[in-house]
mmCIF file of C-alpha atoms in Angstrom:
data_model
loop_
_atom_site.group_PDB
_atom_site.id
_atom_site.type_symbol
_atom_site.label_atom_id
_atom_site.label_comp_id
_atom_site.label_asym_id
_atom_site.label_seq_id
_atom_site.Cartn_x
_atom_site.Cartn_y
_atom_site.Cartn_z
ATOM 1 C CA MET T 1 -53.754 -44.814 -21.645
ATOM 2 C CA LYS T 2 -51.466 -43.427 -18.931
ATOM 3 C CA GLN T 3 -48.463 -44.981 -20.635
ATOM 4 C CA LYS T 4 -49.420 -43.363 -23.941
ATOM 5 C CA LEU T 5 -49.716 -39.951 -22.193
ATOM 6 C CA ILE T 6 -46.246 -40.293 -20.669
ATOM 7 C CA SER T 7 -44.789 -41.279 -24.021
ATOM 8 C CA SER T 8 -46.508 -38.317 -25.665
ATOM 9 C CA VAL T 9 -45.039 -35.916 -23.074
ATOM 10 C CA GLN T 10 -41.576 -37.432 -23.499
ATOM 11 C CA ILE T 11 -41.802 -37.061 -27.261
ATOM 12 C CA THR T 12 -42.916 -33.448 -26.917
ATOM 13 C CA LEU T 13 -39.980 -32.674 -24.568
ATOM 14 C CA LEU T 14 -37.529 -34.374 -26.893
ATOM 15 C CA LEU T 15 -38.884 -32.407 -29.850
ATOM 16 C CA SER T 16 -38.587 -29.195 -27.846
ATOM 17 C CA LEU T 17 -35.008 -29.952 -26.814
ATOM 18 C CA THR T 18 -34.150 -30.915 -30.385
ATOM 19 C CA THR T 19 -35.608 -27.633 -31.643
ATOM 20 C CA VAL T 20 -33.632 -25.702 -28.999
ATOM 21 C CA CYS T 21 -30.382 -27.463 -29.885
ATOM 22 C CA LEU T 22 -30.902 -26.928 -33.606
ATOM 23 C CA SER T 23 -31.584 -23.216 -33.046
ATOM 24 C CA GLY T 24 -28.495 -22.801 -30.807
ATOM 25 C CA GLN T 25 -30.535 -21.670 -27.816
ATOM 26 C CA SER T 26 -30.211 -22.909 -24.231
ATOM 27 C CA PHE T 27 -30.705 -21.870 -20.626
ATOM 28 C CA PRO T 28 -28.209 -19.197 -19.436
ATOM 29 C CA GLY T 29 -24.715 -19.917 -18.201
ATOM 30 C CA LYS T 30 -23.789 -19.566 -14.543
ATOM 31 C CA PRO T 31 -23.074 -15.974 -13.443
ATOM 32 C CA LYS T 32 -20.171 -15.266 -11.074
ATOM 33 C CA ILE T 33 -19.993 -12.668 -8.295
ATOM 34 C CA ILE T 34 -16.580 -11.080 -8.800
ATOM 35 C CA ARG T 35 -16.403 -8.477 -6.059
ATOM 36 C CA CYS T 36 -18.161 -6.723 -3.197
ATOM 37 C CA ARG T 37 -16.699 -3.468 -1.884
ATOM 38 C CA SER T 38 -17.502 -0.763 0.659
ATOM 39 C CA LEU T 39 -15.811 2.636 0.624
ATOM 40 C CA GLU T 40 -16.710 3.693 4.165
ATOM 41 C CA LYS T 41 -18.683 0.955 6.012
ATOM 42 C CA GLU T 42 -21.993 2.758 5.403
ATOM 43 C CA THR T 43 -22.801 1.538 1.881
ATOM 44 C CA PHE T 44 -21.509 -1.229 -0.382
ATOM 45 C CA SER T 45 -21.741 -2.585 -3.926
ATOM 46 C CA CYS T 46 -21.440 -6.013 -5.528
ATOM 47 C CA TRP T 47 -20.554 -6.781 -9.153
ATOM 48 C CA TRP T 48 -21.028 -9.973 -11.163
ATOM 49 C CA GLU T 49 -19.863 -11.433 -14.430
ATOM 50 C CA PRO T 50 -22.633 -12.891 -16.644
ATOM 51 C CA GLY T 51 -22.313 -16.361 -18.111
ATOM 52 C CA SER T 52 -23.519 -17.280 -21.597
ATOM 53 C CA ASP T 53 -26.987 -15.914 -22.392
ATOM 54 C CA GLY T 54 -27.940 -19.141 -24.226
ATOM 55 C CA GLY T 55 -28.741 -17.138 -27.346
ATOM 56 C CA LEU T 56 -31.750 -15.528 -25.693
ATOM 57 C CA PRO T 57 -32.459 -12.257 -23.838
ATOM 58 C CA THR T 58 -31.391 -12.873 -20.248
ATOM 59 C CA ASN T 59 -32.331 -11.043 -17.056
ATOM 60 C CA TYR T 60 -30.176 -10.940 -13.921
ATOM 61 C CA THR T 61 -31.581 -10.640 -10.421
ATOM 62 C CA LEU T 62 -29.560 -10.313 -7.221
ATOM 63 C CA PHE T 63 -31.112 -11.881 -4.157
ATOM 64 C CA TYR T 64 -29.823 -11.622 -0.610
ATOM 65 C CA SER T 65 -30.674 -12.650 2.909
ATOM 66 C CA LYS T 66 -29.341 -11.528 6.278
ATOM 67 C CA ASP T 67 -27.879 -13.840 8.897
ATOM 68 C CA SER T 68 -30.507 -12.745 11.407
ATOM 69 C CA GLU T 69 -33.510 -13.233 9.087
ATOM 70 C CA GLU T 70 -35.046 -15.902 6.881
ATOM 71 C CA LYS T 71 -36.639 -13.446 4.477
ATOM 72 C CA ILE T 72 -35.132 -13.097 0.987
ATOM 73 C CA TYR T 73 -34.719 -9.627 -0.529
ATOM 74 C CA GLU T 74 -33.970 -8.335 -4.018
ATOM 75 C CA CYS T 75 -31.265 -5.820 -4.883
ATOM 76 C CA PRO T 76 -32.457 -2.283 -4.038
ATOM 77 C CA ASP T 77 -30.490 -0.444 -6.794
ATOM 78 C CA TYR T 78 -29.161 -1.886 -10.083
ATOM 79 C CA ARG T 79 -27.998 1.461 -11.519
ATOM 80 C CA THR T 80 -25.776 3.455 -9.177
ATOM 81 C CA SER T 81 -22.681 1.220 -9.400
ATOM 82 C CA GLY T 82 -22.903 0.551 -13.148
ATOM 83 C CA PRO T 83 -23.667 -2.501 -15.319
ATOM 84 C CA ASN T 84 -24.016 -5.913 -13.667
ATOM 85 C CA SER T 85 -24.022 -4.464 -10.176
ATOM 86 C CA CYS T 86 -26.115 -3.885 -7.088
ATOM 87 C CA TYR T 87 -25.744 -0.894 -4.770
ATOM 88 C CA PHE T 88 -26.779 -1.045 -1.106
ATOM 89 C CA ASP T 89 -27.420 2.423 0.299
ATOM 90 C CA LYS T 90 -27.316 3.371 4.003
ATOM 91 C CA LYS T 91 -30.861 2.117 4.548
ATOM 92 C CA HIS T 92 -29.892 -1.345 3.305
ATOM 93 C CA THR T 93 -26.439 -1.611 4.908
ATOM 94 C CA ASN T 94 -25.673 -2.831 8.407
ATOM 95 C CA TYR T 95 -22.026 -3.452 9.238
ATOM 96 C CA ARG T 96 -23.045 -5.847 12.042
ATOM 97 C CA THR T 97 -24.837 -8.151 9.571
ATOM 98 C CA THR T 98 -23.511 -10.896 7.300
ATOM 99 C CA TYR T 99 -25.198 -10.953 3.870
ATOM 100 C CA ASN T 100 -25.765 -14.111 1.813
ATOM 101 C CA ILE T 101 -25.820 -12.930 -1.819
ATOM 102 C CA THR T 102 -26.743 -14.850 -4.998
ATOM 103 C CA VAL T 103 -27.239 -13.710 -8.613
ATOM 104 C CA MET T 104 -29.880 -15.492 -10.734
ATOM 105 C CA ALA T 105 -29.742 -15.485 -14.559
ATOM 106 C CA THR T 106 -33.073 -16.225 -16.327
ATOM 107 C CA ASN T 107 -34.188 -16.560 -19.973
ATOM 108 C CA GLU T 108 -37.176 -18.220 -21.705
ATOM 109 C CA ILE T 109 -35.732 -21.686 -21.325
ATOM 110 C CA GLY T 110 -34.567 -21.692 -17.734
ATOM 111 C CA SER T 111 -32.452 -20.214 -14.951
ATOM 112 C CA ASN T 112 -28.995 -20.566 -13.461
ATOM 113 C CA SER T 113 -27.622 -19.094 -10.253
ATOM 114 C CA SER T 114 -24.177 -18.081 -9.017
ATOM 115 C CA ASP T 115 -22.439 -19.605 -6.057
ATOM 116 C CA PRO T 116 -23.467 -17.739 -2.907
ATOM 117 C CA GLN T 117 -21.175 -15.070 -1.498
ATOM 118 C CA TYR T 118 -21.111 -14.200 2.198
ATOM 119 C CA VAL T 119 -20.366 -10.538 2.855
ATOM 120 C CA ASP T 120 -19.229 -8.950 6.118
ATOM 121 C CA VAL T 121 -19.257 -5.221 5.379
ATOM 122 C CA THR T 122 -16.386 -4.372 7.742
ATOM 123 C CA CYS T 123 -14.093 -6.782 5.879
ATOM 124 C CA ILE T 124 -14.822 -5.611 2.324
ATOM 125 C CA VAL T 125 -13.873 -2.003 2.982
ATOM 126 C CA GLN T 126 -11.437 -0.605 0.435
ATOM 127 C CA PRO T 127 -11.420 3.176 0.584
ATOM 128 C CA ASP T 128 -10.532 5.526 -2.209
ATOM 129 C CA SER T 129 -6.975 6.821 -2.274
ATOM 130 C CA PRO T 130 -5.931 9.782 -0.136
ATOM 131 C CA VAL T 131 -5.954 13.105 -1.987
ATOM 132 C CA ASP T 132 -4.058 16.399 -2.131
ATOM 133 C CA LEU T 133 -0.590 14.929 -1.537
ATOM 134 C CA SER T 134 1.867 17.826 -1.295
ATOM 135 C CA LEU T 135 5.654 17.778 -0.882
ATOM 136 C CA GLU T 136 8.217 20.344 0.198
ATOM 137 C CA THR T 137 11.773 20.358 1.477
ATOM 138 C CA LYS T 138 12.735 22.031 4.733
ATOM 139 C CA THR T 139 16.035 22.555 6.529
ATOM 140 C CA ALA T 140 16.642 22.489 10.282
ATOM 141 C CA ALA T 141 20.001 22.425 12.071
ATOM 142 C CA GLY T 142 21.714 22.077 8.708
ATOM 143 C CA ILE T 143 19.736 18.960 7.774
ATOM 144 C CA THR T 144 17.377 18.913 4.795
ATOM 145 C CA TYR T 145 14.255 16.738 5.030
ATOM 146 C CA LEU T 146 11.080 16.080 3.044
ATOM 147 C CA TRP T 147 7.731 17.194 4.481
ATOM 148 C CA ALA T 148 4.768 15.251 3.002
ATOM 149 C CA LYS T 149 1.113 16.135 3.674
ATOM 150 C CA TRP T 150 -2.179 14.707 2.360
ATOM 151 C CA SER T 151 -5.936 14.546 3.019
ATOM 152 C CA PRO T 152 -8.207 11.521 3.713
ATOM 153 C CA PRO T 153 -10.408 10.121 0.901
ATOM 154 C CA PRO T 154 -13.198 12.496 -0.145
ATOM 155 C CA LEU T 155 -15.935 10.344 1.457
ATOM 156 C CA ALA T 156 -14.171 10.095 4.815
ATOM 157 C CA ASP T 157 -15.979 11.478 7.846
ATOM 158 C CA VAL T 158 -12.907 12.480 9.870
ATOM 159 C CA SER T 159 -15.064 13.868 12.683
ATOM 160 C CA SER T 160 -16.221 10.340 13.544
ATOM 161 C CA ASN T 161 -14.162 7.884 15.576
ATOM 162 C CA TRP T 162 -15.805 5.224 13.431
ATOM 163 C CA HIS T 163 -13.653 6.248 10.459
ATOM 164 C CA VAL T 164 -10.025 5.919 11.543
ATOM 165 C CA TYR T 165 -7.752 5.648 8.531
ATOM 166 C CA HIS T 166 -4.256 4.178 8.642
ATOM 167 C CA TYR T 167 -1.700 5.336 6.083
ATOM 168 C CA GLU T 168 1.404 4.109 4.305
ATOM 169 C CA LEU T 169 3.800 6.306 2.385
ATOM 170 C CA ARG T 170 6.280 5.072 -0.183
ATOM 171 C CA LEU T 171 9.104 6.823 -2.019
ATOM 172 C CA LYS T 172 12.092 6.147 -4.253
ATOM 173 C CA PRO T 173 14.634 8.052 -6.318
ATOM 174 C CA GLU T 174 13.175 8.609 -9.780
ATOM 175 C CA GLU T 175 15.709 6.398 -11.565
ATOM 176 C CA GLU T 176 15.381 3.416 -9.212
ATOM 177 C CA GLU T 177 12.899 0.524 -9.279
ATOM 178 C CA GLU T 178 12.642 -0.413 -5.588
ATOM 179 C CA TRP T 179 10.301 1.540 -3.290
ATOM 180 C CA GLU T 180 10.821 2.218 0.398
ATOM 181 C CA THR T 181 7.489 1.844 2.241
ATOM 182 C CA ILE T 182 6.910 3.622 5.568
ATOM 183 C CA SER T 183 4.048 2.914 7.986
ATOM 184 C CA VAL T 184 2.741 6.352 9.005
ATOM 185 C CA GLY T 185 -0.089 5.417 11.388
ATOM 186 C CA VAL T 186 -3.142 7.674 11.545
ATOM 187 C CA GLN T 187 -1.395 11.010 10.908
ATOM 188 C CA THR T 188 -1.787 12.847 7.587
ATOM 189 C CA GLN T 189 1.708 14.315 7.470
ATOM 190 C CA TYR T 190 5.189 12.880 7.756
ATOM 191 C CA LYS T 191 8.828 14.004 7.895
ATOM 192 C CA VAL T 192 11.221 11.902 5.768
ATOM 193 C CA MET T 193 14.895 12.082 6.709
ATOM 194 C CA ARG T 194 18.074 10.665 5.148
ATOM 195 C CA LEU T 195 17.452 11.743 1.578
ATOM 196 C CA ASN T 196 20.233 11.951 -0.990
ATOM 197 C CA ALA T 197 20.986 15.537 -1.993
ATOM 198 C CA GLY T 198 20.556 16.384 -5.664
ATOM 199 C CA LEU T 199 18.153 13.507 -6.487
ATOM 200 C CA LYS T 200 14.523 13.668 -7.611
ATOM 201 C CA TYR T 201 12.164 11.514 -5.523
ATOM 202 C CA VAL T 202 8.768 9.984 -6.398
ATOM 203 C CA VAL T 203 6.232 9.767 -3.544
ATOM 204 C CA GLN T 204 2.796 8.103 -3.101
ATOM 205 C CA VAL T 205 0.434 7.435 -0.189
ATOM 206 C CA ARG T 206 -2.428 4.974 0.461
ATOM 207 C CA CYS T 207 -4.862 4.193 3.292
ATOM 208 C CA MET T 208 -6.833 1.380 4.934
ATOM 209 C CA LEU T 209 -9.913 1.266 7.149
ATOM 210 C CA ASP T 210 -10.442 -1.532 9.692
ATOM 211 C CA CYS T 211 -9.745 -5.084 8.509
ATOM 212 C CA GLY T 212 -10.429 -4.356 4.849
ATOM 213 C CA GLU T 213 -8.014 -3.769 1.985
ATOM 214 C CA TRP T 214 -5.492 -1.051 1.263
ATOM 215 C CA SER T 215 -6.640 1.597 -1.170
ATOM 216 C CA GLU T 216 -4.859 2.077 -4.457
ATOM 217 C CA TRP T 217 -1.755 4.241 -4.258
ATOM 218 C CA SER T 218 -2.398 7.933 -4.817
ATOM 219 C CA PRO T 219 -1.111 9.567 -8.018
ATOM 220 C CA GLU T 220 2.651 10.065 -8.029
ATOM 221 C CA ARG T 221 4.161 13.331 -6.846
ATOM 222 C CA GLN T 222 7.783 14.283 -7.513
ATOM 223 C CA ILE T 223 10.212 16.582 -5.732
ATOM 224 C CA GLN T 224 13.817 17.586 -6.331
ATOM 225 C CA ILE T 225 16.058 17.460 -3.254
ATOM 226 C CA PRO T 226 18.419 20.485 -3.339
ATOM 227 C CA SER T 227 22.128 19.816 -3.743
ATOM 228 C CA GLY T 228 24.677 20.724 -1.094
ATOM 229 C CA GLN T 229 22.261 21.173 1.771
ATOM 230 C CA SER T 230 22.901 18.163 3.961
ATOM 231 C CA PRO T 231 25.752 17.578 6.410
ATOM 232 C CA PRO T 232 28.469 14.987 5.718
ATOM 233 C CA GLU T 233 27.978 11.516 7.039
ATOM 234 C CA LYS T 234 30.108 10.138 9.859
ATOM 235 C CA PRO T 235 33.594 8.970 8.745
ATOM 236 C CA THR T 236 34.923 5.620 9.931
ATOM 237 C CA ILE T 237 38.455 4.989 11.262
ATOM 238 C CA ILE T 238 39.576 1.797 9.560
ATOM 239 C CA LYS T 239 43.184 1.249 10.644
ATOM 240 C CA CYS T 240 46.153 2.598 12.641
ATOM 241 C CA ARG T 241 49.672 1.083 12.053
ATOM 242 C CA SER T 242 53.258 1.580 13.164
ATOM 243 C CA PRO T 243 56.017 -0.016 11.009
ATOM 244 C CA GLU T 244 58.874 0.429 13.494
ATOM 245 C CA LYS T 245 57.588 1.732 16.852
ATOM 246 C CA GLU T 246 58.854 5.229 16.083
ATOM 247 C CA THR T 247 56.039 6.552 13.840
ATOM 248 C CA PHE T 248 52.475 5.515 13.099
ATOM 249 C CA THR T 249 49.719 6.333 10.620
ATOM 250 C CA CYS T 250 45.912 6.180 10.800
ATOM 251 C CA TRP T 251 43.496 5.857 7.887
ATOM 252 C CA TRP T 252 39.764 6.596 7.720
ATOM 253 C CA LYS T 253 36.887 6.047 5.277
ATOM 254 C CA PRO T 254 34.793 9.156 4.455
ATOM 255 C CA GLY T 255 30.993 9.044 4.516
ATOM 256 C CA SER T 256 28.749 10.845 2.027
ATOM 257 C CA ASP T 257 29.851 14.451 1.503
ATOM 258 C CA GLY T 258 26.230 15.688 1.461
ATOM 259 C CA GLY T 259 26.912 17.517 -1.798
ATOM 260 C CA HIS T 260 29.485 19.845 -0.182
ATOM 261 C CA PRO T 261 33.264 19.995 -0.648
ATOM 262 C CA THR T 262 34.317 18.291 2.592
ATOM 263 C CA ASN T 263 37.511 18.599 4.639
ATOM 264 C CA TYR T 264 38.673 15.951 7.083
ATOM 265 C CA THR T 265 40.720 16.756 10.195
ATOM 266 C CA LEU T 266 42.232 14.161 12.508
ATOM 267 C CA LEU T 267 42.144 15.215 16.138
ATOM 268 C CA TYR T 268 44.048 13.598 18.985
ATOM 269 C CA LYS T 269 45.243 14.323 22.477
ATOM 270 C CA LYS T 270 47.922 13.005 24.811
ATOM 271 C CA ILE T 271 46.841 12.447 28.362
ATOM 272 C CA ALA T 272 48.192 15.337 30.492
ATOM 273 C CA SER T 273 49.848 16.776 27.406
ATOM 274 C CA GLY T 274 47.161 19.089 26.005
ATOM 275 C CA PHE T 275 45.377 18.931 22.669
ATOM 276 C CA CYS T 276 46.452 19.319 19.014
ATOM 277 C CA ALA T 277 45.163 18.760 15.498
ATOM 278 C CA SER T 278 47.004 17.399 12.469
ATOM 279 C CA ASP T 279 46.520 15.211 9.423
ATOM 280 C CA ILE T 280 49.344 12.852 10.445
ATOM 281 C CA CYS T 281 51.052 12.988 13.847
ATOM 282 C CA TRP T 282 54.113 11.200 15.177
ATOM 283 C CA ASN T 283 56.824 11.563 17.815
ATOM 284 C CA SER T 284 60.215 9.867 17.606
ATOM 285 C CA ASN T 285 60.705 9.795 21.377
ATOM 286 C CA ASN T 286 57.363 8.374 22.439
ATOM 287 C CA ILE T 287 54.997 5.698 21.227
ATOM 288 C CA PHE T 288 51.266 6.550 21.326
ATOM 289 C CA LYS T 289 48.412 4.066 21.497
ATOM 290 C CA VAL T 290 45.319 5.242 19.551
ATOM 291 C CA GLU T 291 41.855 4.646 21.032
ATOM 292 C CA MET T 292 38.657 5.300 18.992
ATOM 293 C CA GLY T 293 36.088 7.755 20.322
ATOM 294 C CA SER T 294 34.624 11.142 19.563
ATOM 295 C CA LEU T 295 38.275 12.298 19.536
ATOM 296 C CA PHE T 296 41.471 10.326 19.184
ATOM 297 C CA ASN T 297 42.421 9.529 22.774
ATOM 298 C CA VAL T 298 46.133 8.816 22.712
ATOM 299 C CA ARG T 299 47.836 7.154 25.664
ATOM 300 C CA ARG T 300 51.598 7.345 26.120
ATOM 301 C CA THR T 301 53.387 4.019 26.392
ATOM 302 C CA ASN T 302 56.917 3.788 27.833
ATOM 303 C CA LEU T 303 59.463 1.739 25.923
#
């Protein structure tokens, strides 16, 4: 009798599975937790990707436990962060706690759960981008520089030592592909030197909080660097030569002209003989040895 009952149950299960297969219905596919993110260490959200629904209406439930407790909790808010998400408000967030999170998919036939995800709130922080990036050019001592200023993300509580943002700024000439990235530290303004006069620059800024991730780069801002407002770069003396010990010539390589018409003057002096200026200097009675410095120091050598 017992054997007949077992056989009857087996037949019923087989018929049920056959019916399910013929109708194209099955238990749900395995969901996948794709991301957990906190903007400011006080709240966080997790998102998942559903698997197949097995051809049936499927419900998703997020369960979590804390490393200091055995109790299992359900997601407190499925709406705030959008579809397939769970939002943990300040009451449900503790940055000193590690969360063990799992998503369960359930339909009429059965259930399937995601792989667990362990969340340390301080390490999933990715803030929003800084805002209000502004650019202007200024000139001091004949040198033009770029002055960039910005504000922390809108949710930042800058009055708290708990929210210390670190910033990076990047810029490039508009026509170039490669960016120059500058670590700015915790300040929200920065002076950029050594810009090429007459070019348009593109600038962005981003931020990071604790051991989390960098924010996205802020929207691009552009600024035109005025022409002719930077000093010339330092020229380089490349060679001095005498063909016959009676005359000699020196050559130099100009630096950037800074956008100005630039004149070059060679200066030299003879020890105990005063000071003069000329483009090319020679003396048929004396041979001079040229030494490089802030001026041409010329030492007389007896033949």
